[in-house]
Short mmCIF file of N, CA, C and O and ligand atoms in Angstrom, two decimals:
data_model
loop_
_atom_site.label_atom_id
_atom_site.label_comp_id
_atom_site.label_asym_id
_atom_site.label_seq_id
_atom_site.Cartn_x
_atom_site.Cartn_y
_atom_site.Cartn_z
N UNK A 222 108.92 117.73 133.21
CA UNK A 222 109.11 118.51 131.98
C UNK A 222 109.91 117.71 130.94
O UNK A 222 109.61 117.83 129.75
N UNK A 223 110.87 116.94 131.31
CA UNK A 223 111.92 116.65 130.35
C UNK A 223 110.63 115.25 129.37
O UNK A 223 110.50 115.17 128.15
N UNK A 224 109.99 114.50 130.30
CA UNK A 224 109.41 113.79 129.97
C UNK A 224 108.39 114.23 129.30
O UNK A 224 107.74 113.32 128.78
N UNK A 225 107.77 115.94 128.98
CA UNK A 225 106.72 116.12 128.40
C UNK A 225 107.59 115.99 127.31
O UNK A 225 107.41 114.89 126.80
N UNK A 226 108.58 116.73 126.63
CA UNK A 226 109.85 117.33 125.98
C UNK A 226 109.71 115.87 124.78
O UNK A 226 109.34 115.81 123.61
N UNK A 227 110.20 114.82 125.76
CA UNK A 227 110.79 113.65 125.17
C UNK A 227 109.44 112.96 124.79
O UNK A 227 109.62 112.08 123.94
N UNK A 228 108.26 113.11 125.15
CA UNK A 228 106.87 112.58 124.47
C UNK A 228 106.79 113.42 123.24
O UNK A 228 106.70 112.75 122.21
N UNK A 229 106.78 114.83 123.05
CA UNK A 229 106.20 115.51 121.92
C UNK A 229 107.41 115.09 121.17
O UNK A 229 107.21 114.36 120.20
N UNK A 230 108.54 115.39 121.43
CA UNK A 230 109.77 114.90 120.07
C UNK A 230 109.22 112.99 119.39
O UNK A 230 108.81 112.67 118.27
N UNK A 231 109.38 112.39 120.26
CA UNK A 231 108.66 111.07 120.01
C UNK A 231 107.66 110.94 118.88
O UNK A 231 107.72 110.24 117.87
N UNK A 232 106.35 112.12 119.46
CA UNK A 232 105.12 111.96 118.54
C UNK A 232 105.42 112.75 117.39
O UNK A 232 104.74 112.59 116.38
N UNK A 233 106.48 113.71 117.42
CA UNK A 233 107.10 114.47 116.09
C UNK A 233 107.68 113.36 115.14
O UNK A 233 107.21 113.06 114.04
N UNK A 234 108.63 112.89 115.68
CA UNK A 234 109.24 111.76 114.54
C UNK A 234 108.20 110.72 114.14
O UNK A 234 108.35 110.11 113.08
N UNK A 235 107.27 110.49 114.84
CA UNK A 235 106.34 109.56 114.28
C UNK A 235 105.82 109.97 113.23
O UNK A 235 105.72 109.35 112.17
N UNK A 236 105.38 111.28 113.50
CA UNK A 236 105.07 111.98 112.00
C UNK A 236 105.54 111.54 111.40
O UNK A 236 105.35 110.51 110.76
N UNK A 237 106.53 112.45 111.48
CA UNK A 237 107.50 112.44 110.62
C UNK A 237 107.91 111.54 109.31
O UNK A 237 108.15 111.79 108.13
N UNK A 238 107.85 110.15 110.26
CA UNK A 238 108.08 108.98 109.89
C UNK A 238 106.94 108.44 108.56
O UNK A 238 107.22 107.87 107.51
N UNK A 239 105.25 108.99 109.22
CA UNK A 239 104.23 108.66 108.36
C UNK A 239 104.37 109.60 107.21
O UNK A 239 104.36 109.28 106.02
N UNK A 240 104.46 110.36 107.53
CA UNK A 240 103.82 111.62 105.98
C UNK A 240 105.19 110.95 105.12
O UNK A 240 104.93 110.72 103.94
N UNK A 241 106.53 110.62 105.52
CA UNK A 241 107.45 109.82 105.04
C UNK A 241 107.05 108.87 103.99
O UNK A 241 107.36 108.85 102.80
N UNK A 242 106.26 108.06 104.69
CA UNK A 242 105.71 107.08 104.19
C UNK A 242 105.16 106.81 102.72
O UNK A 242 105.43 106.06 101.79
N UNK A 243 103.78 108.32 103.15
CA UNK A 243 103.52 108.37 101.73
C UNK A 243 104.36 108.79 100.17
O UNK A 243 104.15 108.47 99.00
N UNK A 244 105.19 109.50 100.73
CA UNK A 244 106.12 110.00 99.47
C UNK A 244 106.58 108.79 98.67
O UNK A 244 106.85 109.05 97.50
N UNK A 245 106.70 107.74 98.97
CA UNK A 245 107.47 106.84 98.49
C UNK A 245 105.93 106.28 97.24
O UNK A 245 105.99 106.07 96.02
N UNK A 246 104.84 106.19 98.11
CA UNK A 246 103.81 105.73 97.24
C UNK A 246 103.79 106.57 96.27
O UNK A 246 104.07 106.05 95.19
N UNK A 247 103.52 107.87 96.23
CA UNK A 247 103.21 109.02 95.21
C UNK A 247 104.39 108.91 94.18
O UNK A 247 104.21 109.32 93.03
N UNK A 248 105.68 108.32 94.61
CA UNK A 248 106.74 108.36 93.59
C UNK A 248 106.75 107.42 92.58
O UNK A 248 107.39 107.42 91.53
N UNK A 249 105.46 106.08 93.30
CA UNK A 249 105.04 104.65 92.38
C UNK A 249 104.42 104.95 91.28
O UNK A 249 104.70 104.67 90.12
N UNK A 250 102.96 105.97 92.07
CA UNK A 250 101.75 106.55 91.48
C UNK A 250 102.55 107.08 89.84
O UNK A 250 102.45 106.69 88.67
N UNK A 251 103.31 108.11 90.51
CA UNK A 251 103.79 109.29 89.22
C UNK A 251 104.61 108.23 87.94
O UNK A 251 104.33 108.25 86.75
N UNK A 252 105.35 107.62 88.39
CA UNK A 252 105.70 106.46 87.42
C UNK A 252 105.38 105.79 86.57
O UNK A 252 105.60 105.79 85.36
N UNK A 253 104.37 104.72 87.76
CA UNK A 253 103.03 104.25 86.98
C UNK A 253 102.28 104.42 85.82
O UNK A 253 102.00 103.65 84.91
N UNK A 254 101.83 106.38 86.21
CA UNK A 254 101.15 106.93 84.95
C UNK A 254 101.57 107.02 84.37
O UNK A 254 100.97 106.83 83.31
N UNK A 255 103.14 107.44 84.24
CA UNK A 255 103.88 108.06 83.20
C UNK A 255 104.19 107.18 82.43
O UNK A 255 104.66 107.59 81.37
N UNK A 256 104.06 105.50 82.59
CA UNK A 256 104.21 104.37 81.72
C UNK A 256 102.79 104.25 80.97
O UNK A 256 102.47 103.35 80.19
N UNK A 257 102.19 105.09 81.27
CA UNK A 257 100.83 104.79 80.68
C UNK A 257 99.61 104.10 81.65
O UNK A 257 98.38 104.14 81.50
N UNK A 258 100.36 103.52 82.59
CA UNK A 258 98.94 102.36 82.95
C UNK A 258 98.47 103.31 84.43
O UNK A 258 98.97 104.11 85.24
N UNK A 259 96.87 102.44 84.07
CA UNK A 259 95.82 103.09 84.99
C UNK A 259 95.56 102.35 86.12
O UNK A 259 95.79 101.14 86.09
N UNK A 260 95.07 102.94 87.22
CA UNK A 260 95.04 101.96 88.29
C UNK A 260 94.12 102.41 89.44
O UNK A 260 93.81 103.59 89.63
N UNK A 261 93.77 101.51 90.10
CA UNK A 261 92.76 101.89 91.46
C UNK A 261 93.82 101.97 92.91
O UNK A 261 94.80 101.26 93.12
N UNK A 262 93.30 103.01 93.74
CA UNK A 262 93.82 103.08 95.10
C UNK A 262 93.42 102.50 95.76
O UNK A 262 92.22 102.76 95.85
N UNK A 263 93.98 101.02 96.99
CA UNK A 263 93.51 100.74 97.66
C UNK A 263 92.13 100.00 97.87
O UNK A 263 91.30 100.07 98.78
N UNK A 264 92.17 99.42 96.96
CA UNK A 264 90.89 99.13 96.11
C UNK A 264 90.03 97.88 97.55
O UNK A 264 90.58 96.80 97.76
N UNK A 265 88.82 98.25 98.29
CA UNK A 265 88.26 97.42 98.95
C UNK A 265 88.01 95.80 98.56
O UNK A 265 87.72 95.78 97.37
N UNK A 266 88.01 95.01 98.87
CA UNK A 266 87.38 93.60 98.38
C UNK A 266 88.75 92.55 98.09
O UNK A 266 88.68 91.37 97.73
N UNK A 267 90.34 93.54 98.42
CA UNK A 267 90.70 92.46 98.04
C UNK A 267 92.46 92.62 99.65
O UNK A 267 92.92 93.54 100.32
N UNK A 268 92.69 91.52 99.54
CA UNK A 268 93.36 91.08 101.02
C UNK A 268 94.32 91.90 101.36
O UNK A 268 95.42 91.66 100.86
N UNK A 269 94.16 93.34 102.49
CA UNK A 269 95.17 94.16 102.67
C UNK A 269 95.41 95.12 101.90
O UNK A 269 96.49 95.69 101.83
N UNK A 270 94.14 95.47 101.09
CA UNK A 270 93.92 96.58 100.19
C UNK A 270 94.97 97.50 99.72
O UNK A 270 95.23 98.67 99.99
N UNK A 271 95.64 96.38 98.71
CA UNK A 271 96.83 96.83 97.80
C UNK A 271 96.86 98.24 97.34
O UNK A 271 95.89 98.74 96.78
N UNK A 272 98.31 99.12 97.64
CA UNK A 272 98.29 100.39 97.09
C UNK A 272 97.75 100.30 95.72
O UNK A 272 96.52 100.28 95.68
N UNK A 273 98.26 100.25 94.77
CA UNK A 273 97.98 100.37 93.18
C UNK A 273 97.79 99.13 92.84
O UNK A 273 98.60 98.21 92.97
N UNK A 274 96.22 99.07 92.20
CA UNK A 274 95.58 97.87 91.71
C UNK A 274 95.35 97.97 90.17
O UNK A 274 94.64 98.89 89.77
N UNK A 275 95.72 97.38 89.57
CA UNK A 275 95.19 97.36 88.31
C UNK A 275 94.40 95.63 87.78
O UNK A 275 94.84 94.56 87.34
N UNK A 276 93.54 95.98 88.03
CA UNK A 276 92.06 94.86 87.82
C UNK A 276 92.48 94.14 86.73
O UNK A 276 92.83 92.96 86.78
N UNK A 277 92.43 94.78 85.78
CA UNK A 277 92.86 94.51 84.16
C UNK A 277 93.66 93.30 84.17
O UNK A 277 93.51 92.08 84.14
N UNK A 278 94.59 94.20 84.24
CA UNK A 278 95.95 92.94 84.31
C UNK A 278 96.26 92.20 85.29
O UNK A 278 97.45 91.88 85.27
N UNK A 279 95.49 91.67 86.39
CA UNK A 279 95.62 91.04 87.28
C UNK A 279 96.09 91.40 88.04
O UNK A 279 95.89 90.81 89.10
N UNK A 280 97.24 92.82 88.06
CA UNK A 280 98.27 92.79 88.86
C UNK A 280 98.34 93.97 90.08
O UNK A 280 97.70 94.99 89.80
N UNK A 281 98.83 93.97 91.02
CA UNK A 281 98.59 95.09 92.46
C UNK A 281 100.44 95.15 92.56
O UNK A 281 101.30 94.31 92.28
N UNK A 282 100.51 96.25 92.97
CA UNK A 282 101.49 96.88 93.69
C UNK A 282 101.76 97.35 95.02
O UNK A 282 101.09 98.33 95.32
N UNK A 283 102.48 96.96 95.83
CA UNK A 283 102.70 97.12 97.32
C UNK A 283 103.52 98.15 97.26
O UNK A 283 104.41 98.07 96.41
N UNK A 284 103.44 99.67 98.29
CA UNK A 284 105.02 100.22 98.45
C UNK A 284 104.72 100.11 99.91
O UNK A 284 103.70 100.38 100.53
N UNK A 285 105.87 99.66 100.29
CA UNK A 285 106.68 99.84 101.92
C UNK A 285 107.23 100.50 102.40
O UNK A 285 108.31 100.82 101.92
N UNK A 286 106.66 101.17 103.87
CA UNK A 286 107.78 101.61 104.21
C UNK A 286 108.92 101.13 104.86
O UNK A 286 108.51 100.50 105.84
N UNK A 287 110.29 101.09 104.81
CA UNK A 287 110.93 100.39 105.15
C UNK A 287 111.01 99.92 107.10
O UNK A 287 111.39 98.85 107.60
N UNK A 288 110.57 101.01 107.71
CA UNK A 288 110.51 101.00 109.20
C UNK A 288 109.27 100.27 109.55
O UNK A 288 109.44 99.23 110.18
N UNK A 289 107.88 100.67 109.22
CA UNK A 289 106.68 99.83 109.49
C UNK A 289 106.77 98.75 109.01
O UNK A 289 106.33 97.84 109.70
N UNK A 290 107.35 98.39 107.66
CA UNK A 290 106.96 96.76 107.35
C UNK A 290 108.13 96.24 107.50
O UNK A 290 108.35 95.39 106.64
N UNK A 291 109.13 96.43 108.37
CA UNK A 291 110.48 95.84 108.47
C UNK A 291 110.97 94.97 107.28
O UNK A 291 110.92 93.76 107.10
N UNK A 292 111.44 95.95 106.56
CA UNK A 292 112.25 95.45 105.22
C UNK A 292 113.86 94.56 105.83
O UNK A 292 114.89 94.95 106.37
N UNK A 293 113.59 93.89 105.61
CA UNK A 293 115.18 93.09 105.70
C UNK A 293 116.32 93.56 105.20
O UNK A 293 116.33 93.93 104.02
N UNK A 294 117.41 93.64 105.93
CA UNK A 294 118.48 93.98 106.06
C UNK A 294 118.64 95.68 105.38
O UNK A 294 119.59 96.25 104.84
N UNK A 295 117.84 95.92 105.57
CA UNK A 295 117.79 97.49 105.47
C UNK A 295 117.75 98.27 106.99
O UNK A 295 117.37 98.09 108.15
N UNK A 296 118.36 99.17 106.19
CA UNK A 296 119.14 100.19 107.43
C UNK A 296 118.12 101.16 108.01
O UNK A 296 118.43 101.68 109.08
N UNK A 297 116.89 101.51 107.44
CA UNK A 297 115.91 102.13 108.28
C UNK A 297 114.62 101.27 108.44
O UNK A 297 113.45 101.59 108.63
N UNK A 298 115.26 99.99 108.28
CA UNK A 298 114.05 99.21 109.50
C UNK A 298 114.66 98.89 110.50
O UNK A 298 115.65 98.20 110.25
N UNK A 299 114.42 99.16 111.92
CA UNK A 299 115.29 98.51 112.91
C UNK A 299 113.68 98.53 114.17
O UNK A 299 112.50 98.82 113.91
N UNK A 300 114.28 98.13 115.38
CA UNK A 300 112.97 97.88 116.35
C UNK A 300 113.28 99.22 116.99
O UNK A 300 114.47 99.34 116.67
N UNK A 301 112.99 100.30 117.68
CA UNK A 301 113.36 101.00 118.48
C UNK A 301 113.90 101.02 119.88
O UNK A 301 113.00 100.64 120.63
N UNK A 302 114.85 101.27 120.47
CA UNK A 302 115.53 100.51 122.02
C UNK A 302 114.60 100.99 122.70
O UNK A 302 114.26 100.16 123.55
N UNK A 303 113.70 102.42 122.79
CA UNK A 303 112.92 102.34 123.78
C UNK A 303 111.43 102.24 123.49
O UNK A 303 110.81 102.83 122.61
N UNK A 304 111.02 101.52 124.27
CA UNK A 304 109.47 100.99 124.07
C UNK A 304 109.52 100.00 123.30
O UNK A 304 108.66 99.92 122.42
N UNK A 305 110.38 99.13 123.39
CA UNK A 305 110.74 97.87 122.49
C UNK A 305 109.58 96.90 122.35
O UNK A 305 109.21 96.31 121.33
N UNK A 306 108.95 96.84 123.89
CA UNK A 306 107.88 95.76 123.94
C UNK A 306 106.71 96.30 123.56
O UNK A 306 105.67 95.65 123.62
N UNK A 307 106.78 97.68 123.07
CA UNK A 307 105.52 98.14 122.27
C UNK A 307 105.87 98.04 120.98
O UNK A 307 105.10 97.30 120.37
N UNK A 308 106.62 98.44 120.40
CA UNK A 308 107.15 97.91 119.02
C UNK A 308 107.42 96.83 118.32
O UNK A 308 107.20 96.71 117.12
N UNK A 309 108.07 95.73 119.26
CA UNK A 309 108.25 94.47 118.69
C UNK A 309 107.00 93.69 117.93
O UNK A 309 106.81 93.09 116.87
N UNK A 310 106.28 94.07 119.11
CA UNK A 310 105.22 92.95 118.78
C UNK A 310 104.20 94.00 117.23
O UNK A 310 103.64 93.57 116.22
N UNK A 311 104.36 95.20 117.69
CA UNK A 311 103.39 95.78 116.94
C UNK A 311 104.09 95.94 114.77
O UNK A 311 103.48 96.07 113.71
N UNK A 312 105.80 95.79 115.18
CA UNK A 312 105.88 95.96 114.12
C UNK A 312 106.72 93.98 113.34
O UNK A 312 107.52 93.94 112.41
N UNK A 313 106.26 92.87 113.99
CA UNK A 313 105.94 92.12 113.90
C UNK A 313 104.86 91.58 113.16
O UNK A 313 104.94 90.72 112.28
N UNK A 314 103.75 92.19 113.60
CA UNK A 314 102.47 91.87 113.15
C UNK A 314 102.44 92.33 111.68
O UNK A 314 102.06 91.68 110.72
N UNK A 315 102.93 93.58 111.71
CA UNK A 315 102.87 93.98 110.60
C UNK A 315 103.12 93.01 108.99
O UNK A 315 102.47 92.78 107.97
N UNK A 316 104.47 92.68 109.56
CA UNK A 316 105.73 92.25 108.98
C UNK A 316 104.68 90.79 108.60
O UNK A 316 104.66 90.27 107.48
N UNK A 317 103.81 90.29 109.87
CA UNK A 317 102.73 88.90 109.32
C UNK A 317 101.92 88.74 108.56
O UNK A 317 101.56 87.81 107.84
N UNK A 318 101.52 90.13 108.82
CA UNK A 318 99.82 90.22 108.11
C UNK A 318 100.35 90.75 106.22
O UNK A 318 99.38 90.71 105.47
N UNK A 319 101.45 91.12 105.66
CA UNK A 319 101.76 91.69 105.12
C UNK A 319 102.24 90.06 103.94
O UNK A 319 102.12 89.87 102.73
N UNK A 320 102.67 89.41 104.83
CA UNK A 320 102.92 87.61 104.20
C UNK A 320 101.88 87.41 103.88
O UNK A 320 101.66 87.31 102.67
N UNK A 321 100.90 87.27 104.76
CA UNK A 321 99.92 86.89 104.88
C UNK A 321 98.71 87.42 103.59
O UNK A 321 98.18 86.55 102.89
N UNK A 322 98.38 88.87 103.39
CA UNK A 322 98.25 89.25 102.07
C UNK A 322 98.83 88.85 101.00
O UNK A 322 98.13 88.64 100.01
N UNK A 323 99.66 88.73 100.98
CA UNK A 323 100.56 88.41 99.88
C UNK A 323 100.16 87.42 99.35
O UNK A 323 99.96 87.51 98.14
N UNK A 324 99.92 86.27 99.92
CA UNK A 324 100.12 84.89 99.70
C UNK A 324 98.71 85.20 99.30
O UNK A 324 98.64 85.15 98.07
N UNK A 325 97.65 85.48 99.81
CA UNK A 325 96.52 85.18 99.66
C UNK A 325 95.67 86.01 98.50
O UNK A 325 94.46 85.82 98.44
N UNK A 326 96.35 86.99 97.51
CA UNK A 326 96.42 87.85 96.94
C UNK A 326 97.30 86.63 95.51
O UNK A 326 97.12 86.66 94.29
N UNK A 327 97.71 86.21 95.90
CA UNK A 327 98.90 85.02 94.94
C UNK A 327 98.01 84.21 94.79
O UNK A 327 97.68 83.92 93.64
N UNK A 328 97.33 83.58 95.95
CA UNK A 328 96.60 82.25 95.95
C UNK A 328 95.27 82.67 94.61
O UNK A 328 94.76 81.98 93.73
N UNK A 329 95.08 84.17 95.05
CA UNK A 329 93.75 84.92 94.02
C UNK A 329 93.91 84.81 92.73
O UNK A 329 92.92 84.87 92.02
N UNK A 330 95.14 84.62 92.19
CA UNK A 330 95.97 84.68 90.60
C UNK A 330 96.33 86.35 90.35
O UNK A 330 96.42 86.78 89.20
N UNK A 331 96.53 87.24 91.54
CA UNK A 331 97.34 88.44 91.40
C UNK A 331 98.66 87.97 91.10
O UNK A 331 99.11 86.92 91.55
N UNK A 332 99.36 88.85 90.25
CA UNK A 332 100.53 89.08 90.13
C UNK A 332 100.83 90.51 91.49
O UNK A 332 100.35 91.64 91.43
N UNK A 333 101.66 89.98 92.49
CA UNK A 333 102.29 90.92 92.96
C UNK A 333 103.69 91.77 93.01
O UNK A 333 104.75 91.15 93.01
N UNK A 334 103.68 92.84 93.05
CA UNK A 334 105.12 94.00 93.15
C UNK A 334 105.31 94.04 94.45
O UNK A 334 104.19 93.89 94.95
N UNK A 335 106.29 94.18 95.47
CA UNK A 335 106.38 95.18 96.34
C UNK A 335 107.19 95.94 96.32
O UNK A 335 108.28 95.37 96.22
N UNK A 336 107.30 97.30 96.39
CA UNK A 336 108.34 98.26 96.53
C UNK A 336 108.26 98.42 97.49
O UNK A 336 107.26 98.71 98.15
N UNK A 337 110.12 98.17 98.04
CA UNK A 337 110.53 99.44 99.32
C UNK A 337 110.71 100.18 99.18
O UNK A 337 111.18 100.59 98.11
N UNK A 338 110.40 101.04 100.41
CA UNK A 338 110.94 102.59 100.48
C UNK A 338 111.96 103.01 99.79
O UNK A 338 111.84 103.83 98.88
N UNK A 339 113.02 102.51 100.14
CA UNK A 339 114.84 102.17 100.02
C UNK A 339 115.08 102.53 98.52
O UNK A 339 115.95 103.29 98.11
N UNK A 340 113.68 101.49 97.37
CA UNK A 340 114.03 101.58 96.52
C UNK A 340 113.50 102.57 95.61
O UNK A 340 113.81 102.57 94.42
N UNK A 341 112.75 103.37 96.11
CA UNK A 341 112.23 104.68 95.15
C UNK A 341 113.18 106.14 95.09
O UNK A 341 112.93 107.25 94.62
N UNK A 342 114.37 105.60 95.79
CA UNK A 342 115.20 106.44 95.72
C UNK A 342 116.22 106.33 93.81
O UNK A 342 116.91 107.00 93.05
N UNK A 343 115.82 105.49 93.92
CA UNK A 343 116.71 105.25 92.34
C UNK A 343 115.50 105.35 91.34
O UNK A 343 114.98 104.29 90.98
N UNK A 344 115.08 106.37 90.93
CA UNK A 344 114.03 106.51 90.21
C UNK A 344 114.05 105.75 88.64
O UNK A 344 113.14 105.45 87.87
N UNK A 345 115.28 105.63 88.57
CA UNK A 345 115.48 105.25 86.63
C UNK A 345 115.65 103.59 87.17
O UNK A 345 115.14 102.87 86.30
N UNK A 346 116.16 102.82 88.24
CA UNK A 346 116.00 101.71 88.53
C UNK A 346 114.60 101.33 88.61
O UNK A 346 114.10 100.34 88.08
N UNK A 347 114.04 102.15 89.29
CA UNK A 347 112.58 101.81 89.88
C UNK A 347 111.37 101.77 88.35
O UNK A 347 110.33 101.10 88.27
N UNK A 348 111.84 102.51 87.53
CA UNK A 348 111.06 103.06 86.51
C UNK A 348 111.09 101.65 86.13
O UNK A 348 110.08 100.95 86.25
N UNK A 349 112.36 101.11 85.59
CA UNK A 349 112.37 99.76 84.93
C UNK A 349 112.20 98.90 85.38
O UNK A 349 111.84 97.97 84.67
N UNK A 350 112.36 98.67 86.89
CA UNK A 350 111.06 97.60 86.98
C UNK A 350 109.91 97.34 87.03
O UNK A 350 109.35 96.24 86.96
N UNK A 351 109.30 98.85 87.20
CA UNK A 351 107.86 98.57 87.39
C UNK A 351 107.68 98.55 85.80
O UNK A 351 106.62 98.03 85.45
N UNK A 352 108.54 99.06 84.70
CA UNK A 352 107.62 98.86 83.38
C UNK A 352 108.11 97.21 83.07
O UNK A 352 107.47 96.67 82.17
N UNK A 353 108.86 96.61 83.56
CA UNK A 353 109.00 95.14 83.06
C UNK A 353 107.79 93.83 84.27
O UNK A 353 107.48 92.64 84.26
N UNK A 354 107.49 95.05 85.10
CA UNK A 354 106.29 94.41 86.07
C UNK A 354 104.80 94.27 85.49
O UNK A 354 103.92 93.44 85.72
N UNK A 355 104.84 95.29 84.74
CA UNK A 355 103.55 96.05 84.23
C UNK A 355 103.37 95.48 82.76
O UNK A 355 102.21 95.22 82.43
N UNK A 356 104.29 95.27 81.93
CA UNK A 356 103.93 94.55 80.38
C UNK A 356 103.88 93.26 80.22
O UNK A 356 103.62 92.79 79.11
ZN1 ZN B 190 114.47 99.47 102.91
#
């Protein structure tokens, strides 16, 4: 029992963790528009199918979450102590393939953003960079 207990709490915070996730994008999205500029979701055809694309201006926007894409020296990315050897490697990869876009998205002549999680908490910070990202 304790072990069913401690699986469903587990798969709760995972939730948890995802629907998390998205809030931080939707807080880019609402911004975004409110500066005026238009943009595609996730747009197919290009490396790691950037949250907010804007074709136009060359330029894509990343948001992170700080736990899945292990943001550096931030306080809610960490590895988890249990199931470590399922996590390490899995949120590793992440952390590769995420360079790995990047660069190759750079190599394309994108201009890239990434937002962390961390940082959509300061909305009037966040505002001004994405409008000095965006003009
Ligand atoms: Zn962070």
């Amino acid at each position: 029992l304790t072990d069913k207990i401690s699986r469903e709490r587990r798969s709760e915070n995972m939730r948890r963790i995802r629907a998390k996730d998205t809030l931080p994008e939707m807080v880019v999205r609402r911004l975004v528009w409110g500066l005026g500029y238009r943009y595609r979701l996730h747009r197919k055809g290009l490396p790691g199918r950037p949250d907010l694309v804007m074709a136009g201006r060359r330029k894509v926007i990343w948001v992170h979450g700080c736990f899945w894409h292990c943001h550096e020296d931030c306080k809610e990315a960490h590895i988890p102590k249990s199931r470590r050897e399922y996590w390490a490697p899995k949120l590793e990869g992440n952390k590769r393939r995420d360079k790995k876009n990047l660069a190759r998205l750079r190599e394309l002549g994108w201009s890239v953003l990434v937002i962390w999680e961390c940082e959509t908490l300061d909305g009037e910070r966040l505002e001004k960079r994405l409008s000095r990202f965006l003009r």
